[in-house]
């Protein structure tokens, strides 16, 4: 939620900050702002709307030659998106300027106290309260900026990644982190600050990722000084060499990041299993799992915690883990789990799934599970993310940066990792026959080719999208392994096209949703070859009998459903256990094309942000 970016060095800060904001816009896009400092005057511009609106305003309104700057792209929490609530925010004296990602929960009481001391507030934000609290500490305690930030942060409750500077210190930016990500890029005589490394990747490969409750003083001509916010201890920062490259964060000729990411799936699924799955040698191994496999085998149960699409991947994992390993699995919405006093014991293993590795609810669920002594395993995409550090062990999905707000390749790579985990554990536990094990390894290795094949139906799916783009509602049905795919298909459509869609287990339809079916209701049914095929065919007959319009995802060569459905989307044949990896592809494309045809902003759908670092 919210992207922050900062620069201090020898170049003009403006183009670096503006480009950085464009790359971070996936994190929030209801307003944006920038502050630049040339050592004499601060230039500040901010506006409701997108970074492109900010760009137009900056070029009309302010001088852009400062070599220190901070910028912000917002996903509103406190205060509606408008010009005033946009960041950066000044302190009352006009000396301090701040940007903030997160929430200060006790801002109201601090604000009251500051108002009693004569402070005035222009915005409704918690951020303006924080910058004035820092100013007040500076005044009362007569301390330098870094110390004032530290004292102030010890008084606030909440989550933050902040960057601020002081008009009296043109060579310094102070940053701090708790719960929201913050990376510091280290160049030659220049420093970068950002919510992720994408804004500075063309300038440096060296970055420090601050840990929670750490702050840093970034001063030109000095080494970055990192310290604990509580207790004042200095920290020796680990400088990480980044693997990211510019190409990965650009659209590469596609109209949208989402489309690029859909089409990347054959290659990123390969990246996910590269070096881990050696089918011809009968080996599947995951570095993070090998030393802890006993924990899984001896577990009373596995609890999977996640949100959104990652939760759907978890639901697929429930089927595959129970099927192959015979370990009971529960799949929990992290946001519910964390607040419902769940029963967790040391014999439980928790798997936390998160693309960003920053989702606040998932992180809180992990902390709760750890407090109860459970072993926590992470499945994350973003390397070095908070969740990947908070878990006892884990596996990265290696999907590369996912910029489109709607998750696509994150889902298929998560399912790939979870499938490999289930196979490895089942093998160790002896709950899978050698024949089945080998069959799964070989079939999993074929998945990229099958996804490639499924993507070839793009033109046909576009034609189907044209027919249904004006539908008001959609129903998605699936059974077994493909019930989670139905949920995921419905979520994809909702979030980018704003068409109402529901996912249901196909057999549940007759317990209620069947009442919705008429000739206006498109029903997407996943009807690939599986143990439930005949039953799904019966469900399709029930829909037909009520004049429902059927769009079916079928296995290549299918003849039965072809005769019953109005439209079909074919995918290659796979074992049922692996089928979600291919059946999800046409549903991603269908949502994408409908959203484009409706003129929606596919990569930045309204009200959403890529990583949800607030509750
Ligand atoms: O980064 P995470 O995987 O933890 O994010 C979880 C959800 O916020 C995310 O999957 C969200 O539902 C996506 N917009 C779905 O496309």
PDB file of C-alpha atoms in Angstrom, residues 393-500:
ATOM      1  CA  UNK A 393      12.123 -21.848   6.401  1.00  0.00           C
ATOM      2  CA  UNK A 394      10.562 -21.718   2.974  1.00  0.00           C
ATOM      3  CA  UNK A 395      10.701 -21.881  -0.788  1.00  0.00           C
ATOM      4  CA  UNK A 396      10.741 -19.004  -3.240  1.00  0.00           C
ATOM      5  CA  UNK A 397       8.524 -19.304  -6.283  1.00  0.00           C
ATOM      6  CA  UNK A 398      11.015 -17.502  -8.585  1.00  0.00           C
ATOM      7  CA  UNK A 399       8.189 -16.023 -10.669  1.00  0.00           C
ATOM      8  CA  UNK A 400      10.047 -12.718 -11.154  1.00  0.00           C
ATOM      9  CA  UNK A 401       8.392  -9.370 -10.410  1.00  0.00           C
ATOM     10  CA  UNK A 402       4.602  -9.451 -10.706  1.00  0.00           C
ATOM     11  CA  UNK A 403       3.467  -5.897 -11.403  1.00  0.00           C
ATOM     12  CA  UNK A 404      -0.162  -6.380 -12.548  1.00  0.00           C
ATOM     13  CA  UNK A 405      -2.408  -6.049  -9.511  1.00  0.00           C
ATOM     14  CA  UNK A 406      -4.289  -9.182 -10.551  1.00  0.00           C
ATOM     15  CA  UNK A 407      -2.122 -12.170  -9.657  1.00  0.00           C
ATOM     16  CA  UNK A 408      -1.567 -14.663 -12.470  1.00  0.00           C
ATOM     17  CA  UNK A 409       1.904 -16.157 -12.584  1.00  0.00           C
ATOM     18  CA  UNK A 410       2.068 -15.915  -8.786  1.00  0.00           C
ATOM     19  CA  UNK A 411      -0.792 -18.440  -8.587  1.00  0.00           C
ATOM     20  CA  UNK A 412       0.641 -21.020 -10.980  1.00  0.00           C
ATOM     21  CA  UNK A 413       4.132 -20.826  -9.491  1.00  0.00           C
ATOM     22  CA  UNK A 414       2.758 -21.124  -5.951  1.00  0.00           C
ATOM     23  CA  UNK A 415       0.804 -24.215  -6.987  1.00  0.00           C
ATOM     24  CA  UNK A 416       3.985 -25.591  -8.604  1.00  0.00           C
ATOM     25  CA  UNK A 417       5.964 -25.161  -5.371  1.00  0.00           C
ATOM     26  CA  UNK A 418       3.172 -26.634  -3.243  1.00  0.00           C
ATOM     27  CA  UNK A 419       2.883 -29.608  -5.598  1.00  0.00           C
ATOM     28  CA  UNK A 420       6.611 -30.259  -5.362  1.00  0.00           C
ATOM     29  CA  UNK A 421       6.395 -30.036  -1.573  1.00  0.00           C
ATOM     30  CA  UNK A 422       3.527 -32.525  -1.462  1.00  0.00           C
ATOM     31  CA  UNK A 423       5.384 -34.935  -3.745  1.00  0.00           C
ATOM     32  CA  UNK A 424       8.599 -34.733  -1.725  1.00  0.00           C
ATOM     33  CA  UNK A 425       6.796 -35.249   1.591  1.00  0.00           C
ATOM     34  CA  UNK A 426       4.627 -38.069   0.204  1.00  0.00           C
ATOM     35  CA  UNK A 427       7.733 -39.836  -1.076  1.00  0.00           C
ATOM     36  CA  UNK A 428       9.464 -39.525   2.295  1.00  0.00           C
ATOM     37  CA  UNK A 429       6.352 -40.625   4.149  1.00  0.00           C
ATOM     38  CA  UNK A 430       5.699 -43.512   1.824  1.00  0.00           C
ATOM     39  CA  UNK A 431       2.174 -42.445   0.956  1.00  0.00           C
ATOM     40  CA  UNK A 432       2.744 -42.393  -2.795  1.00  0.00           C
ATOM     41  CA  UNK A 433       3.686 -45.365  -4.950  1.00  0.00           C
ATOM     42  CA  UNK A 434       6.898 -45.150  -6.955  1.00  0.00           C
ATOM     43  CA  UNK A 435       4.825 -45.356 -10.132  1.00  0.00           C
ATOM     44  CA  UNK A 436       2.597 -42.434  -9.171  1.00  0.00           C
ATOM     45  CA  UNK A 437       5.553 -40.439  -7.947  1.00  0.00           C
ATOM     46  CA  UNK A 438       7.409 -40.843 -11.256  1.00  0.00           C
ATOM     47  CA  UNK A 439       4.260 -40.112 -13.233  1.00  0.00           C
ATOM     48  CA  UNK A 440       3.742 -36.853 -11.342  1.00  0.00           C
ATOM     49  CA  UNK A 441       7.346 -35.752 -11.777  1.00  0.00           C
ATOM     50  CA  UNK A 442       7.170 -36.363 -15.514  1.00  0.00           C
ATOM     51  CA  UNK A 443       3.794 -34.689 -15.856  1.00  0.00           C
ATOM     52  CA  UNK A 444       4.864 -31.686 -13.794  1.00  0.00           C
ATOM     53  CA  UNK A 445       7.839 -31.244 -16.086  1.00  0.00           C
ATOM     54  CA  UNK A 446       5.392 -31.109 -19.018  1.00  0.00           C
ATOM     55  CA  UNK A 447       3.256 -28.350 -17.492  1.00  0.00           C
ATOM     56  CA  UNK A 448       5.115 -25.407 -19.136  1.00  0.00           C
ATOM     57  CA  UNK A 449       4.487 -27.004 -22.559  1.00  0.00           C
ATOM     58  CA  UNK A 450       0.813 -27.526 -21.683  1.00  0.00           C
ATOM     59  CA  UNK A 451       0.458 -23.923 -20.519  1.00  0.00           C
ATOM     60  CA  UNK A 452       2.082 -22.797 -23.761  1.00  0.00           C
ATOM     61  CA  UNK A 453      -0.525 -24.847 -25.625  1.00  0.00           C
ATOM     62  CA  UNK A 454      -3.392 -23.417 -23.572  1.00  0.00           C
ATOM     63  CA  UNK A 455      -2.191 -19.890 -24.352  1.00  0.00           C
ATOM     64  CA  UNK A 456      -2.661 -20.589 -28.059  1.00  0.00           C
ATOM     65  CA  UNK A 457      -6.418 -20.303 -27.540  1.00  0.00           C
ATOM     66  CA  UNK A 458      -6.006 -16.596 -26.845  1.00  0.00           C
ATOM     67  CA  UNK A 459      -7.756 -15.451 -30.048  1.00  0.00           C
ATOM     68  CA  UNK A 460     -10.661 -17.788 -29.487  1.00  0.00           C
ATOM     69  CA  UNK A 461     -11.014 -16.622 -25.893  1.00  0.00           C
ATOM     70  CA  UNK A 462     -11.017 -13.035 -27.114  1.00  0.00           C
ATOM     71  CA  UNK A 463     -14.034 -13.899 -29.292  1.00  0.00           C
ATOM     72  CA  UNK A 464     -15.812 -15.385 -26.279  1.00  0.00           C
ATOM     73  CA  UNK A 465     -14.966 -12.261 -24.273  1.00  0.00           C
ATOM     74  CA  UNK A 466     -16.574 -10.137 -26.992  1.00  0.00           C
ATOM     75  CA  UNK A 467     -19.829 -12.093 -26.612  1.00  0.00           C
ATOM     76  CA  UNK A 468     -19.972 -11.793 -22.821  1.00  0.00           C
ATOM     77  CA  UNK A 469     -18.344  -8.451 -22.113  1.00  0.00           C
ATOM     78  CA  UNK A 470     -21.662  -6.827 -21.198  1.00  0.00           C
ATOM     79  CA  UNK A 471     -22.899  -9.540 -18.867  1.00  0.00           C
ATOM     80  CA  UNK A 472     -23.765  -8.261 -15.403  1.00  0.00           C
ATOM     81  CA  UNK A 473     -23.025 -11.477 -13.514  1.00  0.00           C
ATOM     82  CA  UNK A 474     -21.004 -14.625 -14.009  1.00  0.00           C
ATOM     83  CA  UNK A 475     -21.037 -17.942 -12.193  1.00  0.00           C
ATOM     84  CA  UNK A 476     -17.888 -20.108 -12.072  1.00  0.00           C
ATOM     85  CA  UNK A 477     -18.227 -23.774 -11.182  1.00  0.00           C
ATOM     86  CA  UNK A 478     -15.652 -26.485 -10.559  1.00  0.00           C
ATOM     87  CA  UNK A 479     -15.269 -29.654  -8.518  1.00  0.00           C
ATOM     88  CA  UNK A 480     -12.371 -31.189  -6.607  1.00  0.00           C
ATOM     89  CA  UNK A 481      -9.053 -29.699  -7.640  1.00  0.00           C
ATOM     90  CA  UNK A 482     -10.872 -27.291  -9.900  1.00  0.00           C
ATOM     91  CA  UNK A 483     -13.167 -25.809  -7.291  1.00  0.00           C
ATOM     92  CA  UNK A 484     -10.369 -23.405  -6.192  1.00  0.00           C
ATOM     93  CA  UNK A 485      -9.831 -22.595  -9.880  1.00  0.00           C
ATOM     94  CA  UNK A 486     -13.494 -21.559 -10.117  1.00  0.00           C
ATOM     95  CA  UNK A 487     -12.968 -19.207  -7.155  1.00  0.00           C
ATOM     96  CA  UNK A 488      -9.820 -17.836  -8.732  1.00  0.00           C
ATOM     97  CA  UNK A 489     -11.514 -17.338 -12.123  1.00  0.00           C
ATOM     98  CA  UNK A 490     -14.322 -15.387 -10.454  1.00  0.00           C
ATOM     99  CA  UNK A 491     -11.872 -13.250  -8.461  1.00  0.00           C
ATOM    100  CA  UNK A 492      -9.892 -12.402 -11.617  1.00  0.00           C
ATOM    101  CA  UNK A 493     -13.036 -11.273 -13.411  1.00  0.00           C
ATOM    102  CA  UNK A 494     -14.339  -9.215 -10.480  1.00  0.00           C
ATOM    103  CA  UNK A 495     -11.166  -7.379  -9.711  1.00  0.00           C
ATOM    104  CA  UNK A 496     -10.267  -6.189 -13.187  1.00  0.00           C
ATOM    105  CA  UNK A 497     -13.603  -5.933 -15.034  1.00  0.00           C
ATOM    106  CA  UNK A 498     -15.841  -4.989 -12.042  1.00  0.00           C
ATOM    107  CA  UNK A 499     -18.386  -7.581 -13.205  1.00  0.00           C
ATOM    108  CA  UNK A 500     -19.969  -9.459 -10.356  1.00  0.00           C
TER     109      UNK A 500
END
